[in-house]
mmCIF file of C-alpha atoms in Angstrom:
data_model
loop_
_atom_site.group_PDB
_atom_site.id
_atom_site.type_symbol
_atom_site.label_atom_id
_atom_site.label_comp_id
_atom_site.label_asym_id
_atom_site.label_seq_id
_atom_site.Cartn_x
_atom_site.Cartn_y
_atom_site.Cartn_z
ATOM 1 C CA MET Z 23 -195.449 -106.847 20.142
ATOM 2 C CA SER Z 24 -192.135 -108.619 20.760
ATOM 3 C CA ARG Z 25 -191.008 -108.923 24.369
ATOM 4 C CA ILE Z 26 -187.234 -108.561 24.670
ATOM 5 C CA LEU Z 27 -185.069 -109.457 27.665
ATOM 6 C CA ILE Z 28 -181.814 -107.517 28.029
ATOM 7 C CA ALA Z 29 -178.881 -107.856 30.434
ATOM 8 C CA GLY Z 30 -176.234 -105.153 30.545
ATOM 9 C CA ALA Z 31 -178.541 -102.340 29.388
ATOM 10 C CA THR Z 32 -176.612 -99.711 31.375
ATOM 11 C CA GLY Z 33 -173.247 -100.577 29.803
ATOM 12 C CA LEU Z 34 -171.467 -99.079 26.800
ATOM 13 C CA VAL Z 35 -173.210 -101.202 24.147
ATOM 14 C CA GLY Z 36 -176.399 -101.757 26.130
ATOM 15 C CA ARG Z 37 -177.209 -98.050 26.286
ATOM 16 C CA GLN Z 38 -176.787 -97.803 22.515
ATOM 17 C CA LEU Z 39 -178.960 -100.877 22.017
ATOM 18 C CA LEU Z 40 -181.847 -99.295 23.921
ATOM 19 C CA GLN Z 41 -181.714 -96.332 21.550
ATOM 20 C CA GLN Z 42 -181.801 -98.491 18.437
ATOM 21 C CA LEU Z 43 -184.553 -100.973 19.238
ATOM 22 C CA PRO Z 44 -187.891 -100.089 17.610
ATOM 23 C CA ALA Z 45 -190.323 -98.406 19.983
ATOM 24 C CA GLU Z 46 -193.033 -101.036 19.517
ATOM 25 C CA HIS Z 47 -191.054 -103.667 21.461
ATOM 26 C CA GLU Z 48 -191.600 -104.261 25.159
ATOM 27 C CA LEU Z 49 -188.264 -104.335 26.983
ATOM 28 C CA LEU Z 50 -187.531 -106.231 30.197
ATOM 29 C CA LEU Z 51 -184.235 -104.895 31.532
ATOM 30 C CA LEU Z 52 -182.395 -106.892 34.194
ATOM 31 C CA CYS Z 53 -180.440 -104.644 36.535
ATOM 32 C CA ARG Z 54 -178.963 -104.391 40.005
ATOM 33 C CA THR Z 55 -180.699 -101.036 40.595
ATOM 34 C CA PRO Z 56 -183.615 -99.753 38.476
ATOM 35 C CA GLY Z 57 -183.254 -97.007 35.900
ATOM 36 C CA LEU Z 58 -185.793 -94.537 34.568
ATOM 37 C CA GLU Z 59 -189.137 -96.215 33.906
ATOM 38 C CA GLN Z 60 -190.555 -95.420 30.482
ATOM 39 C CA PRO Z 61 -193.459 -96.758 28.409
ATOM 40 C CA ALA Z 62 -192.727 -100.371 27.350
ATOM 41 C CA ARG Z 63 -189.391 -100.264 29.233
ATOM 42 C CA HIS Z 64 -189.442 -102.163 32.525
ATOM 43 C CA TRP Z 65 -186.455 -102.380 34.872
ATOM 44 C CA LEU Z 66 -186.312 -105.627 36.828
ATOM 45 C CA PRO Z 67 -183.907 -105.506 39.807
ATOM 46 C CA VAL Z 68 -182.360 -108.955 40.283
ATOM 47 C CA ASP Z 69 -179.531 -110.695 42.068
ATOM 48 C CA PHE Z 70 -177.289 -111.861 39.210
ATOM 49 C CA ASP Z 71 -175.816 -114.476 41.538
ATOM 50 C CA ASP Z 72 -179.260 -116.048 41.809
ATOM 51 C CA LEU Z 73 -180.817 -115.775 38.352
ATOM 52 C CA ALA Z 74 -181.929 -119.393 38.650
ATOM 53 C CA SER Z 75 -184.635 -118.301 41.097
ATOM 54 C CA VAL Z 76 -185.905 -115.355 39.004
ATOM 55 C CA THR Z 77 -189.368 -115.597 37.467
ATOM 56 C CA LEU Z 78 -190.227 -113.056 34.781
ATOM 57 C CA PRO Z 79 -193.711 -111.550 34.550
ATOM 58 C CA GLN Z 80 -194.179 -112.635 30.908
ATOM 59 C CA PRO Z 81 -192.694 -114.996 28.293
ATOM 60 C CA VAL Z 82 -189.788 -113.670 26.224
ATOM 61 C CA THR Z 83 -189.430 -113.540 22.443
ATOM 62 C CA LEU Z 84 -185.800 -112.412 22.093
ATOM 63 C CA ALA Z 85 -182.835 -111.874 24.421
ATOM 64 C CA PHE Z 86 -179.784 -109.620 24.166
ATOM 65 C CA CYS Z 87 -176.792 -110.081 26.467
ATOM 66 C CA CYS Z 88 -174.368 -107.157 26.806
ATOM 67 C CA LEU Z 89 -172.743 -108.281 30.054
ATOM 68 C CA GLY Z 90 -168.993 -107.932 30.384
ATOM 69 C CA THR Z 91 -166.253 -106.665 32.652
ATOM 70 C CA THR Z 92 -162.474 -106.915 33.028
ATOM 71 C CA ARG Z 93 -160.328 -108.660 35.599
ATOM 72 C CA ARG Z 94 -159.251 -105.284 36.967
ATOM 73 C CA GLU Z 95 -162.823 -104.024 37.321
ATOM 74 C CA ALA Z 96 -164.031 -107.281 38.838
ATOM 75 C CA GLY Z 97 -161.149 -107.454 41.320
ATOM 76 C CA SER Z 98 -160.051 -111.037 40.683
ATOM 77 C CA ALA Z 99 -159.977 -113.729 38.020
ATOM 78 C CA ALA Z 100 -162.800 -115.588 39.778
ATOM 79 C CA ALA Z 101 -164.984 -112.477 39.942
ATOM 80 C CA PHE Z 102 -164.318 -111.751 36.260
ATOM 81 C CA ARG Z 103 -165.345 -115.285 35.266
ATOM 82 C CA ARG Z 104 -168.475 -114.996 37.396
ATOM 83 C CA VAL Z 105 -169.666 -112.056 35.251
ATOM 84 C CA ASP Z 106 -168.417 -113.008 31.798
ATOM 85 C CA LEU Z 107 -169.138 -116.723 32.039
ATOM 86 C CA ASP Z 108 -171.528 -117.629 34.866
ATOM 87 C CA TYR Z 109 -173.854 -114.624 34.572
ATOM 88 C CA VAL Z 110 -174.071 -114.924 30.781
ATOM 89 C CA LEU Z 111 -174.946 -118.622 30.890
ATOM 90 C CA ALA Z 112 -177.438 -118.056 33.716
ATOM 91 C CA PHE Z 113 -179.042 -115.225 31.744
ATOM 92 C CA ALA Z 114 -179.389 -117.471 28.702
ATOM 93 C CA GLU Z 115 -181.000 -120.173 30.821
ATOM 94 C CA LEU Z 116 -183.385 -117.622 32.345
ATOM 95 C CA ALA Z 117 -184.461 -116.573 28.851
ATOM 96 C CA ARG Z 118 -184.920 -120.206 27.781
ATOM 97 C CA ARG Z 119 -187.072 -120.964 30.847
ATOM 98 C CA HIS Z 120 -189.403 -118.224 29.653
ATOM 99 C CA GLY Z 121 -189.810 -119.512 26.138
ATOM 100 C CA CYS Z 122 -187.003 -117.627 24.392
ATOM 101 C CA ARG Z 123 -185.138 -119.394 21.591
ATOM 102 C CA ARG Z 124 -183.442 -116.352 20.055
ATOM 103 C CA LEU Z 125 -180.310 -114.896 21.689
ATOM 104 C CA VAL Z 126 -177.715 -112.326 20.633
ATOM 105 C CA VAL Z 127 -174.628 -112.038 22.838
ATOM 106 C CA ILE Z 128 -171.421 -110.004 22.826
ATOM 107 C CA SER Z 129 -168.244 -112.041 23.112
ATOM 108 C CA SER Z 130 -164.810 -110.801 22.057
ATOM 109 C CA MET Z 131 -162.354 -110.985 19.213
ATOM 110 C CA GLY Z 132 -159.971 -113.873 19.836
ATOM 111 C CA ALA Z 133 -162.369 -115.877 22.019
ATOM 112 C CA ASN Z 134 -160.900 -119.359 22.393
ATOM 113 C CA ALA Z 135 -161.699 -121.900 25.093
ATOM 114 C CA ALA Z 136 -158.219 -123.430 24.669
ATOM 115 C CA SER Z 137 -156.353 -120.140 25.187
ATOM 116 C CA PRO Z 138 -153.880 -119.961 28.102
ATOM 117 C CA LEU Z 139 -155.022 -116.368 28.674
ATOM 118 C CA LEU Z 140 -157.882 -115.655 31.057
ATOM 119 C CA TYR Z 141 -159.922 -113.234 28.938
ATOM 120 C CA PRO Z 142 -160.122 -115.107 25.601
ATOM 121 C CA ARG Z 143 -160.424 -118.459 27.391
ATOM 122 C CA THR Z 144 -163.384 -117.272 29.451
ATOM 123 C CA LYS Z 145 -165.113 -115.829 26.394
ATOM 124 C CA GLY Z 146 -164.510 -119.055 24.490
ATOM 125 C CA GLU Z 147 -165.950 -121.160 27.310
ATOM 126 C CA MET Z 148 -168.982 -118.887 27.393
ATOM 127 C CA GLU Z 149 -169.513 -119.398 23.650
ATOM 128 C CA LEU Z 150 -169.280 -123.179 23.992
ATOM 129 C CA GLY Z 151 -171.725 -123.127 26.896
ATOM 130 C CA LEU Z 152 -174.288 -121.267 24.821
ATOM 131 C CA GLN Z 153 -173.780 -123.460 21.761
ATOM 132 C CA ALA Z 154 -174.470 -126.575 23.840
ATOM 133 C CA HIS Z 155 -178.182 -125.681 23.753
ATOM 134 C CA ASP Z 156 -180.653 -125.790 20.902
ATOM 135 C CA TRP Z 157 -181.467 -122.260 19.722
ATOM 136 C CA GLN Z 158 -183.609 -121.162 16.821
ATOM 137 C CA ARG Z 159 -181.199 -118.246 16.533
ATOM 138 C CA LEU Z 160 -177.904 -117.705 18.342
ATOM 139 C CA ALA Z 161 -175.710 -114.837 17.153
ATOM 140 C CA ILE Z 162 -172.331 -114.399 18.867
ATOM 141 C CA LEU Z 163 -170.567 -111.113 18.126
ATOM 142 C CA ARG Z 164 -166.790 -110.849 18.453
ATOM 143 C CA PRO Z 165 -165.904 -107.143 18.353
ATOM 144 C CA ALA Z 166 -162.401 -105.773 18.778
ATOM 145 C CA MET Z 167 -161.758 -102.804 21.087
ATOM 146 C CA LEU Z 168 -164.948 -100.816 21.671
ATOM 147 C CA LEU Z 169 -165.096 -97.073 21.119
ATOM 148 C CA GLY Z 170 -167.467 -94.870 23.093
ATOM 149 C CA HIS Z 171 -167.946 -93.188 26.443
ATOM 150 C CA ARG Z 172 -168.572 -95.400 29.452
ATOM 151 C CA GLN Z 173 -170.318 -94.106 32.546
ATOM 152 C CA SER Z 174 -167.412 -95.621 34.489
ATOM 153 C CA PRO Z 175 -164.371 -95.082 32.229
ATOM 154 C CA ARG Z 176 -161.760 -97.812 31.819
ATOM 155 C CA LEU Z 177 -158.250 -96.368 31.871
ATOM 156 C CA SER Z 178 -156.918 -98.801 29.254
ATOM 157 C CA GLU Z 179 -159.731 -97.909 26.848
ATOM 158 C CA GLN Z 180 -159.249 -94.182 27.440
ATOM 159 C CA CYS Z 181 -155.555 -94.495 26.599
ATOM 160 C CA PHE Z 182 -156.288 -96.596 23.519
ATOM 161 C CA GLN Z 183 -158.916 -94.179 22.231
ATOM 162 C CA GLY Z 184 -156.411 -91.374 22.591
ATOM 163 C CA ILE Z 185 -153.821 -92.999 20.321
ATOM 164 C CA TYR Z 186 -156.174 -94.936 18.029
ATOM 165 C CA PRO Z 187 -156.511 -92.151 15.414
ATOM 166 C CA LEU Z 188 -152.749 -92.486 14.846
ATOM 167 C CA LEU Z 189 -152.915 -96.281 14.545
ATOM 168 C CA ARG Z 190 -155.990 -96.602 12.358
ATOM 169 C CA PRO Z 191 -154.341 -95.628 9.026
ATOM 170 C CA LEU Z 192 -151.813 -98.448 9.572
ATOM 171 C CA LEU Z 193 -154.449 -101.161 9.959
ATOM 172 C CA LEU Z 194 -154.782 -102.092 6.293
ATOM 173 C CA GLY Z 195 -155.436 -105.367 4.489
ATOM 174 C CA LYS Z 196 -155.460 -108.309 6.892
ATOM 175 C CA LEU Z 197 -154.850 -105.915 9.784
ATOM 176 C CA ARG Z 198 -158.268 -104.336 9.228
ATOM 177 C CA ARG Z 199 -159.768 -107.000 11.482
ATOM 178 C CA TRP Z 200 -158.095 -105.195 14.393
ATOM 179 C CA HIS Z 201 -159.975 -101.932 13.783
ATOM 180 C CA ALA Z 202 -161.702 -100.627 16.889
ATOM 181 C CA ILE Z 203 -165.464 -100.389 16.521
ATOM 182 C CA GLU Z 204 -168.004 -97.920 17.817
ATOM 183 C CA ALA Z 205 -170.373 -99.255 20.472
ATOM 184 C CA SER Z 206 -173.276 -97.858 18.463
ATOM 185 C CA GLN Z 207 -172.205 -99.964 15.459
ATOM 186 C CA VAL Z 208 -172.090 -103.109 17.587
ATOM 187 C CA ALA Z 209 -175.574 -102.333 18.919
ATOM 188 C CA SER Z 210 -176.867 -101.858 15.373
ATOM 189 C CA ALA Z 211 -175.325 -105.195 14.382
ATOM 190 C CA MET Z 212 -177.028 -106.892 17.331
ATOM 191 C CA VAL Z 213 -180.421 -105.746 16.083
ATOM 192 C CA LEU Z 214 -179.680 -106.848 12.504
ATOM 193 C CA LEU Z 215 -178.269 -110.224 13.521
ATOM 194 C CA SER Z 216 -181.256 -111.058 15.706
ATOM 195 C CA GLU Z 217 -183.055 -111.896 12.456
ATOM 196 C CA GLY Z 218 -182.629 -115.205 10.659
ATOM 197 C CA ASP Z 219 -182.091 -118.708 11.993
ATOM 198 C CA GLY Z 220 -179.214 -120.901 13.131
ATOM 199 C CA VAL Z 221 -175.983 -120.343 15.029
ATOM 200 C CA GLU Z 222 -173.635 -117.653 13.736
ATOM 201 C CA VAL Z 223 -170.320 -116.368 15.080
ATOM 202 C CA VAL Z 224 -169.645 -112.915 13.645
ATOM 203 C CA GLU Z 225 -166.065 -111.625 13.623
ATOM 204 C CA ASN Z 226 -165.087 -107.980 13.962
ATOM 205 C CA GLU Z 227 -164.299 -107.489 10.267
ATOM 206 C CA ARG Z 228 -167.869 -108.310 9.310
ATOM 207 C CA LEU Z 229 -169.278 -106.190 12.128
ATOM 208 C CA LEU Z 230 -167.406 -103.226 10.658
ATOM 209 C CA ASP Z 231 -169.301 -103.722 7.375
ATOM 210 C CA LEU Z 232 -172.812 -104.103 8.829
#
């Protein structure tokens, strides 16, 4: 049985990921407050500001990171970076301390550590931080706008999803890379891309074809 560590399991992609992982895996789900306990699904309440002090009950085979927020949700640029950069890197280190050398993480289309913009710069710095370590498998997914229903809706995403059916027919050729993608499709890609070896950065256009 594989033991899988997941952060962000209650989010848009994380909830889809839980549905798509084979039942024979044992799941360790980091959370602020525990969810419904099920066979082979264990919620582990933690302080994400202090992941360095967390000790897991067992070694970990594979880790999935679905953490992410926005500046507006977080309340400030510093709070946003704490989630999308600090928490992600701390989660990866937690997994590594427990024997894990296989990680799949959600980044974002346009991630670039040299960007003058907060969001892509933070995602790019996160990617570089992860790539600084030696992984047997590191898959970084860069989806475009996510489609799906969040438990706490984001106004910008709700507006975009309302007009997206009108925009989609215009996104042809090179513009196809800007297609929005269903959260369920991203989750499916995470499972597929956990296989294999080496470091791989997967852009949205390929995610659409997986």
